[in-house]
PDB file of C-alpha atoms in Angstrom:
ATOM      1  CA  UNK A   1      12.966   8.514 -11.856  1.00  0.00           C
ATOM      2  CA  UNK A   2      12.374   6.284 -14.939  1.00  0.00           C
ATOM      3  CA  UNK A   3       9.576   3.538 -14.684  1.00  0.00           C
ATOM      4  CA  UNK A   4      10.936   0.022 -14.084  1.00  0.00           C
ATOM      5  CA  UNK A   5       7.331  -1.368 -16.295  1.00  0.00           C
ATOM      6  CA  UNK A   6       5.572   0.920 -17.871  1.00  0.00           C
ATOM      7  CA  UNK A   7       2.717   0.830 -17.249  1.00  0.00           C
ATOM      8  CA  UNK A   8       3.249   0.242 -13.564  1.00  0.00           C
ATOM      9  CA  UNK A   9       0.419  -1.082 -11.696  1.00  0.00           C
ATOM     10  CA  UNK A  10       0.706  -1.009  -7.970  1.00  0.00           C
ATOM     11  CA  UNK A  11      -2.618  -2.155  -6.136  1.00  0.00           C
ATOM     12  CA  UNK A  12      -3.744  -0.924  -2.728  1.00  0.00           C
ATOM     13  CA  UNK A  13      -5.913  -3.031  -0.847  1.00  0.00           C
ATOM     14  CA  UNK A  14      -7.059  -3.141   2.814  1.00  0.00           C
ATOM     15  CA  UNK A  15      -9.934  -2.997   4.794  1.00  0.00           C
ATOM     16  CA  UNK A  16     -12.722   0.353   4.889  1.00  0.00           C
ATOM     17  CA  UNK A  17     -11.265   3.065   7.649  1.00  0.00           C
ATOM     18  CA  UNK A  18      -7.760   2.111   7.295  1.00  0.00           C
ATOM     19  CA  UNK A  19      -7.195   5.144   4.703  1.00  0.00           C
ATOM     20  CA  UNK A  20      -6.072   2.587   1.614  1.00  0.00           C
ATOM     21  CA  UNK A  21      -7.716   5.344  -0.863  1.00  0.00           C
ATOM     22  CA  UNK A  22      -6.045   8.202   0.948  1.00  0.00           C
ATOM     23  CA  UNK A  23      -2.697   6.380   0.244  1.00  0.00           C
ATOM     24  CA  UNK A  24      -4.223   5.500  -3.542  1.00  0.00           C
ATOM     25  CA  UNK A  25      -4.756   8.905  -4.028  1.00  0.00           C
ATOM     26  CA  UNK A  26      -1.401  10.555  -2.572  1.00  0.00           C
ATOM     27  CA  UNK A  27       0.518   7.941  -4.923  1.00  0.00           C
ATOM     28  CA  UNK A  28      -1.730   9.421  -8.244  1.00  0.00           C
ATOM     29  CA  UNK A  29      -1.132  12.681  -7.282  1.00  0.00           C
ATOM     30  CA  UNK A  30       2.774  12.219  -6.871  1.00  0.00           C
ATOM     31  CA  UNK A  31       2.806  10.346  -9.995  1.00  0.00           C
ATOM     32  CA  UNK A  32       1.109  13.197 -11.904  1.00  0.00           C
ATOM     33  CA  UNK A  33       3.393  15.521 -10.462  1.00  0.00           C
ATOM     34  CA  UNK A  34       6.327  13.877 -12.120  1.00  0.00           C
ATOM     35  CA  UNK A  35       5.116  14.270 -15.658  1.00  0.00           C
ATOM     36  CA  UNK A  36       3.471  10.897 -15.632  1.00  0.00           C
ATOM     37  CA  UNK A  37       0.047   9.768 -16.878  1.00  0.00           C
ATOM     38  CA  UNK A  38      -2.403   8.159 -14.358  1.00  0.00           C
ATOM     39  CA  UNK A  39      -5.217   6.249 -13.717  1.00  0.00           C
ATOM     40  CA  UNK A  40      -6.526   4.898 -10.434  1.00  0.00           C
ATOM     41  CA  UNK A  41      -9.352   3.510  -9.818  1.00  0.00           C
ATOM     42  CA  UNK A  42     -11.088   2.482  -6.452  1.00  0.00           C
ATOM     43  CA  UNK A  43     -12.466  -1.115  -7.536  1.00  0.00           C
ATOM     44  CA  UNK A  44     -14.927  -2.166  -4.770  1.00  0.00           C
ATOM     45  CA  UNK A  45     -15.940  -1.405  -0.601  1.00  0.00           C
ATOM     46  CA  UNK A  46     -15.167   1.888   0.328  1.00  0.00           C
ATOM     47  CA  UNK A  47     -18.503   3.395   1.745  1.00  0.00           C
ATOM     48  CA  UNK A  48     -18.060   0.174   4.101  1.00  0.00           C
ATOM     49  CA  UNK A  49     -16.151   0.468   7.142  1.00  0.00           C
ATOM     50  CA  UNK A  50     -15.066  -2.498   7.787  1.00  0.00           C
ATOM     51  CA  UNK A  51     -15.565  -4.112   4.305  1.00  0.00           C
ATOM     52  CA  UNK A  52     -12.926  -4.863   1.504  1.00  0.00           C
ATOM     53  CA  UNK A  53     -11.073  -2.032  -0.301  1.00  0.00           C
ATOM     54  CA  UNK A  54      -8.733  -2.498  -3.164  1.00  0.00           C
ATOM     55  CA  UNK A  55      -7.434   0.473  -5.775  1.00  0.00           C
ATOM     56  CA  UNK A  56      -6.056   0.235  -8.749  1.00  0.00           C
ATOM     57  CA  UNK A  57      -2.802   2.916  -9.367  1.00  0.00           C
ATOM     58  CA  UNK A  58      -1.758   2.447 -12.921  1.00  0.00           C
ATOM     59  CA  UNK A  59       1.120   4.999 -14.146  1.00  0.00           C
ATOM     60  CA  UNK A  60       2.517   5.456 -17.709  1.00  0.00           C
ATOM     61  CA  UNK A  61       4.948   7.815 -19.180  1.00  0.00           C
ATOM     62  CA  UNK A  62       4.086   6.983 -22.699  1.00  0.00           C
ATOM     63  CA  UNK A  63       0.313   6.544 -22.616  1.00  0.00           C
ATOM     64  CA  UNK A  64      -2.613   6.879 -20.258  1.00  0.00           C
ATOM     65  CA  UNK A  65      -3.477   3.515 -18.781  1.00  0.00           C
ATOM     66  CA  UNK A  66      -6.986   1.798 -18.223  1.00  0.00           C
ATOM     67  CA  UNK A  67      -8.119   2.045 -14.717  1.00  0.00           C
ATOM     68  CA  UNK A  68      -7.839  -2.297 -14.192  1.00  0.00           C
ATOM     69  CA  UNK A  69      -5.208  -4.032 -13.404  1.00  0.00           C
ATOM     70  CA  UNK A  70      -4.933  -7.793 -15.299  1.00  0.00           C
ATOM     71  CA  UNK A  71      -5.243 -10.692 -13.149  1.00  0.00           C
ATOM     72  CA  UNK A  72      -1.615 -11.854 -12.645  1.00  0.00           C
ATOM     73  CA  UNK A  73       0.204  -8.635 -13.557  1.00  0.00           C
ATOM     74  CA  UNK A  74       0.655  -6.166 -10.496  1.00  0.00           C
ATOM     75  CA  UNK A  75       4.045  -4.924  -9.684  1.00  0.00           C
ATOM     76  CA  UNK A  76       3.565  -3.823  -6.471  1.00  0.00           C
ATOM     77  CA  UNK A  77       0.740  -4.617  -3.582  1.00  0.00           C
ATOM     78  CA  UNK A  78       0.886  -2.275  -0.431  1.00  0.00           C
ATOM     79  CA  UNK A  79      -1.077  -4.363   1.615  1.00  0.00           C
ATOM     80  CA  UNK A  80      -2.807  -2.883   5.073  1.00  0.00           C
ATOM     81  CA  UNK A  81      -3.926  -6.019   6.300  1.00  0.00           C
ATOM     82  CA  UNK A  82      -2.646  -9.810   6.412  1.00  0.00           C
ATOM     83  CA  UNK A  83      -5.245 -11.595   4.893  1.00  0.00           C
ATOM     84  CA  UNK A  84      -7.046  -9.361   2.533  1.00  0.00           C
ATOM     85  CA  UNK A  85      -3.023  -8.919   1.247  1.00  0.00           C
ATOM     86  CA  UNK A  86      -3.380 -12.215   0.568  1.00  0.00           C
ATOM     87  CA  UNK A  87      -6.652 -12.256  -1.029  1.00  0.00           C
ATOM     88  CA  UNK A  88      -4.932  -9.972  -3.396  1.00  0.00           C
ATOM     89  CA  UNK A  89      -1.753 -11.309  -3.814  1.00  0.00           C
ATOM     90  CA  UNK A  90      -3.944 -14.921  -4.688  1.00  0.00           C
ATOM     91  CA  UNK A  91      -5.495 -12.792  -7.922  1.00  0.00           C
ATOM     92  CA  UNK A  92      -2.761 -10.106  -9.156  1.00  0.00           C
ATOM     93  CA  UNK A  93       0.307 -10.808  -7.832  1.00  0.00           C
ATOM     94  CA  UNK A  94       2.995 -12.056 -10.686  1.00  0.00           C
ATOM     95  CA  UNK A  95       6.578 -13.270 -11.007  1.00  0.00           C
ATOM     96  CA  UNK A  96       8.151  -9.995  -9.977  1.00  0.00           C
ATOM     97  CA  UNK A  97       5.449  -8.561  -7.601  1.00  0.00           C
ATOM     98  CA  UNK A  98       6.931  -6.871  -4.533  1.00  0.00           C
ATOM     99  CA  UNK A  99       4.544  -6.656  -1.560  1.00  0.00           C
ATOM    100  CA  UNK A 100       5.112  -4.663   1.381  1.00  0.00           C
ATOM    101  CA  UNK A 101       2.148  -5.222   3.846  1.00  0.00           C
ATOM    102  CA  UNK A 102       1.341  -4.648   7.408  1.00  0.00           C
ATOM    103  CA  UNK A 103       1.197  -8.272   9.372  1.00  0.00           C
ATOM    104  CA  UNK A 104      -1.484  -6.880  11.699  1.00  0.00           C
ATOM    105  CA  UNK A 105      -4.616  -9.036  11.862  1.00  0.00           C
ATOM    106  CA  UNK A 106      -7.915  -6.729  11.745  1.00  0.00           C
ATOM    107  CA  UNK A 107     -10.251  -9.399  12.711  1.00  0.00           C
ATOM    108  CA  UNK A 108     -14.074  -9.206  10.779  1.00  0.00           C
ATOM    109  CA  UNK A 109     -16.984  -9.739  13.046  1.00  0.00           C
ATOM    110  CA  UNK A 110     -17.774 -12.673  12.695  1.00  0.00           C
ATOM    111  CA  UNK A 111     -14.218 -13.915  14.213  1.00  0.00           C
ATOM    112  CA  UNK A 112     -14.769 -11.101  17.150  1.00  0.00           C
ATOM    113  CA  UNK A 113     -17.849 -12.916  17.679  1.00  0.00           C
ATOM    114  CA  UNK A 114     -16.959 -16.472  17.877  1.00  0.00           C
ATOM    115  CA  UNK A 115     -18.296 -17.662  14.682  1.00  0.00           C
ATOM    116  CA  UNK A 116     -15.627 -17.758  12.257  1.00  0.00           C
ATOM    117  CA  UNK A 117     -12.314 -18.365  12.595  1.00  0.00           C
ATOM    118  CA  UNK A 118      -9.474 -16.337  11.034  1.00  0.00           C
ATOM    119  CA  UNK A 119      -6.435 -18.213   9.549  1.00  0.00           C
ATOM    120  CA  UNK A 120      -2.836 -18.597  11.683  1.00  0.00           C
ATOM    121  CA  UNK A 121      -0.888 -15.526  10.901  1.00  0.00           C
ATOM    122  CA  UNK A 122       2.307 -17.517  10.307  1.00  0.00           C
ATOM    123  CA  UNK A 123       0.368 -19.492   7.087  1.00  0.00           C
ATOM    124  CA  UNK A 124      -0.796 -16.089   5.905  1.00  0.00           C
ATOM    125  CA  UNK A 125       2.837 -14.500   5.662  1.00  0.00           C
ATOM    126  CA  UNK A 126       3.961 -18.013   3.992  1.00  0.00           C
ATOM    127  CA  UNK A 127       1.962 -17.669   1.415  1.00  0.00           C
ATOM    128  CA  UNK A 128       2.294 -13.885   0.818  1.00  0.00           C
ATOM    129  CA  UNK A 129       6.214 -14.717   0.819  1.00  0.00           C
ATOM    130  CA  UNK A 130       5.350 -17.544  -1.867  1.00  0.00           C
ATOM    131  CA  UNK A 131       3.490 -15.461  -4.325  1.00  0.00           C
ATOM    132  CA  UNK A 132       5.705 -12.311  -4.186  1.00  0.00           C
ATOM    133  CA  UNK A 133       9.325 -12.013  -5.723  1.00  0.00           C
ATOM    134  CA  UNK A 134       9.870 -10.013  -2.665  1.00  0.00           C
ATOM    135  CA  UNK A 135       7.805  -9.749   0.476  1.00  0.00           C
ATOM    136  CA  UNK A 136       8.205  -6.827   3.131  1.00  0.00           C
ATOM    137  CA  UNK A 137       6.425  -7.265   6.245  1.00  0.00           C
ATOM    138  CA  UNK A 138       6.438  -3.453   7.916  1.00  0.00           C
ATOM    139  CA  UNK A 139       4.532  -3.015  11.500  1.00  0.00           C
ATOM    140  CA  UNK A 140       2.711  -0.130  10.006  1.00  0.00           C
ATOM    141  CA  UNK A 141       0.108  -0.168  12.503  1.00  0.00           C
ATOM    142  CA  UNK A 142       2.689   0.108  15.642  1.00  0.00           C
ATOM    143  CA  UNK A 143       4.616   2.726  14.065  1.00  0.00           C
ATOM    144  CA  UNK A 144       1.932   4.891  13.506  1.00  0.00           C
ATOM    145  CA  UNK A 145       0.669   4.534  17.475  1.00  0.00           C
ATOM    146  CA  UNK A 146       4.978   5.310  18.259  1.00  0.00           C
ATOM    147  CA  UNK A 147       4.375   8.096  16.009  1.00  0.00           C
ATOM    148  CA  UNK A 148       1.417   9.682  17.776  1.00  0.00           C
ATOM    149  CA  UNK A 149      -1.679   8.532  15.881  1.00  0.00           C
ATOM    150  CA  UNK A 150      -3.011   5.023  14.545  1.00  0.00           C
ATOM    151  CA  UNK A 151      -4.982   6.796  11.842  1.00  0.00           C
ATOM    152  CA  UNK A 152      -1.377   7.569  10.371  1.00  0.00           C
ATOM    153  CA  UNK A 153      -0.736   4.080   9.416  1.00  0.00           C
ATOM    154  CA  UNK A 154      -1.327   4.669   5.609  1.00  0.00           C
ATOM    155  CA  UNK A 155       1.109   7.216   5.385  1.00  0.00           C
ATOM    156  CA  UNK A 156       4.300   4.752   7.411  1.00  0.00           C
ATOM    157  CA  UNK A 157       3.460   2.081   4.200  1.00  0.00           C
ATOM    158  CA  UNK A 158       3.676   5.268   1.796  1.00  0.00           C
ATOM    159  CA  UNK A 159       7.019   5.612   3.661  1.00  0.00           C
ATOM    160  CA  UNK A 160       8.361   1.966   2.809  1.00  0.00           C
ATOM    161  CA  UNK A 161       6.525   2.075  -0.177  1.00  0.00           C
ATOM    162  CA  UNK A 162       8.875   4.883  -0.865  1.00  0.00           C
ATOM    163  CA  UNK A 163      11.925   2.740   0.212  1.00  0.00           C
ATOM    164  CA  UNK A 164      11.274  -0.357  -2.901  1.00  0.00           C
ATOM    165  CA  UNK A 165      13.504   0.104  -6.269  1.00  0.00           C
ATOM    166  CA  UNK A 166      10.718  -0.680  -8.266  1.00  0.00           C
ATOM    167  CA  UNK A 167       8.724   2.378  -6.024  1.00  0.00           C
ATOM    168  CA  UNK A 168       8.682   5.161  -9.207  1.00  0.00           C
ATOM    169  CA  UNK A 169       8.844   7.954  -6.574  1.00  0.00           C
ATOM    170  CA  UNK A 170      11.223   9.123  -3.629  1.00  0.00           C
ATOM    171  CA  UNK A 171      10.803   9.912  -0.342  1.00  0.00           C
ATOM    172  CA  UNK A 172      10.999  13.623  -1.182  1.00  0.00           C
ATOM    173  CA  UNK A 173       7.991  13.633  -3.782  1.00  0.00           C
ATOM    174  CA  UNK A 174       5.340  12.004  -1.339  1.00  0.00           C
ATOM    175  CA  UNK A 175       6.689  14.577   1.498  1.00  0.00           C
ATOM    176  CA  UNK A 176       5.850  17.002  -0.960  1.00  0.00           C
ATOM    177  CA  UNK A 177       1.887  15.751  -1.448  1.00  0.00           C
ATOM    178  CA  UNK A 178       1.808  15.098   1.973  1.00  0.00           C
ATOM    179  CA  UNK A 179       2.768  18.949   2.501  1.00  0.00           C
ATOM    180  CA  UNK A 180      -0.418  19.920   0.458  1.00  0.00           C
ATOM    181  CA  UNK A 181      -2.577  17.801   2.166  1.00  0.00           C
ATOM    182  CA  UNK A 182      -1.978  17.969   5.792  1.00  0.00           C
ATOM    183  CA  UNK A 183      -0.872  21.170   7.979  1.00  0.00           C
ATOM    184  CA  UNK A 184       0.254  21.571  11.004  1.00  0.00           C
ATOM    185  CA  UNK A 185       0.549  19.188  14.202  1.00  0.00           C
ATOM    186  CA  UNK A 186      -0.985  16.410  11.595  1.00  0.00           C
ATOM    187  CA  UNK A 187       1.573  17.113   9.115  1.00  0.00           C
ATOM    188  CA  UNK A 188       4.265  16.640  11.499  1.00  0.00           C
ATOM    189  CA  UNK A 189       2.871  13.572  12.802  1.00  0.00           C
ATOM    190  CA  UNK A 190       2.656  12.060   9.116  1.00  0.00           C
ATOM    191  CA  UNK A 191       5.814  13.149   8.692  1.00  0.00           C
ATOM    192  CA  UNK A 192       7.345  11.461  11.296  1.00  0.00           C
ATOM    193  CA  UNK A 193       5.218   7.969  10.836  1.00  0.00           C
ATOM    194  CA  UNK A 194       6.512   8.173   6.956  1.00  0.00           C
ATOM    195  CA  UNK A 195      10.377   8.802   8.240  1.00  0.00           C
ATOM    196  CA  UNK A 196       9.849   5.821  10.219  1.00  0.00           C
ATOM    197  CA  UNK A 197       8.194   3.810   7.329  1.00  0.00           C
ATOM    198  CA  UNK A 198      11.402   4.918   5.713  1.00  0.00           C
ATOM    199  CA  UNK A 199      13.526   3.342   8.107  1.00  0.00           C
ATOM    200  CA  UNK A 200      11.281  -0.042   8.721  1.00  0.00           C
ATOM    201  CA  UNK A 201      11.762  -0.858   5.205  1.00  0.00           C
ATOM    202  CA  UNK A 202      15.918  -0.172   5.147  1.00  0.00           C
ATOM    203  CA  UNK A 203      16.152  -2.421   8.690  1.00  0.00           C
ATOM    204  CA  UNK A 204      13.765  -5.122   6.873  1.00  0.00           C
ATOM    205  CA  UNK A 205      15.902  -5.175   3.150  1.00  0.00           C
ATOM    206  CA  UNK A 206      14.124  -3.138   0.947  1.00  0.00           C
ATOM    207  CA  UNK A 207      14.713  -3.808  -2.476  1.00  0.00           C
TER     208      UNK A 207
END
């Protein structure tokens, strides 16, 4: 599968326990298992549960890329949470960036708490819509609980992920890193949370 930009700089970004740089790292690994050259790059908040994560997967077949993405210039965002999607999407996202995201609040703290407020869902997706060419809300979150496990979450956005045109892998090489990685019941259960990723994205328009 030819690159649509090369290079083509996807950025992963969610919040610490979510398994963004599990996901990060199953895209690289595809990627170099294609022929391509890669370079990704875990920018900031991964030791912290809880905190900001965002990585960098940058993918060449000509060249091998810098780990950072430009301000302005990602392709693709896989988002794992509303508003640190748009926190993203704010910095890197460009005139032709697909996002496909998860629209389930994870609420810091501080909002838990009663001391700061977190913004109105609906304004969050607006925006997201108005900075992406193409934005792809996918209930990650549910489908990995219908699938058997919340933690699986990561892998049902690999699955849409898998779904975009501008995604430089199929369904069938992330199955195959996912084989590698995970055995057993666990394998099944990704598996069947990716299959449904799969199937989120086709009912919501993929493109």
């Amino acid at each position: 599968m030819k690159l649509k930009y090369d290079p083509l700089n996807i950025v992963v970004c969610g919040i610490g326990g979510q398994g963004n740089v599990l996901a990060a790292e199953t895209l690289g690994t595809a990627m170099c298992d294609r022929g391509c050259r890669v370079a990704v790059g875990e920018t900031y908040g991964a030791s912290q549960r809880g905190g900001s994560v965002m990585s960098h997967v940058r993918v060449s077949e000509k060249w091998d890329p810098s780990v950072l993405i430009p301000a302005g210039e990602a392709h693709i965002i896989i988002g794992f949470e509303p508003l640190e999607t748009l926190r993203i999407a704010r910095k890197y996202a460009g005139a032709d960036t697909v996002t496909v995201y998860d629209p389930r609040p994870v609420y810091p703290l501080g909002v838990l708490q009663g001391v700061q407020t977190y913004p109105p869902l609906e304004e969050l997706q607006a925006e997201i819509e108005q900075l992406s060419s193409v934005a792809l809300a996918i209930p990650a979150a549910d489908i990995a609980m219908e699938a058997g496990d919340s933690r699986a979450a990561n892998i049902a956005l690999l699955g849409a992920f898998s779904q975009l045109s501008a995604a430089p892998l199929s369904g069938e090489d992330l199955e195959k890193i996912l084989a590698q990685r995970f055995k057993g019941k666990v394998l099944e259960l990704n598996r069947k949370a990716f299959a449904m990723g799969r199937e989120a994205a086709k009912k919501g328009g993929a493109v």
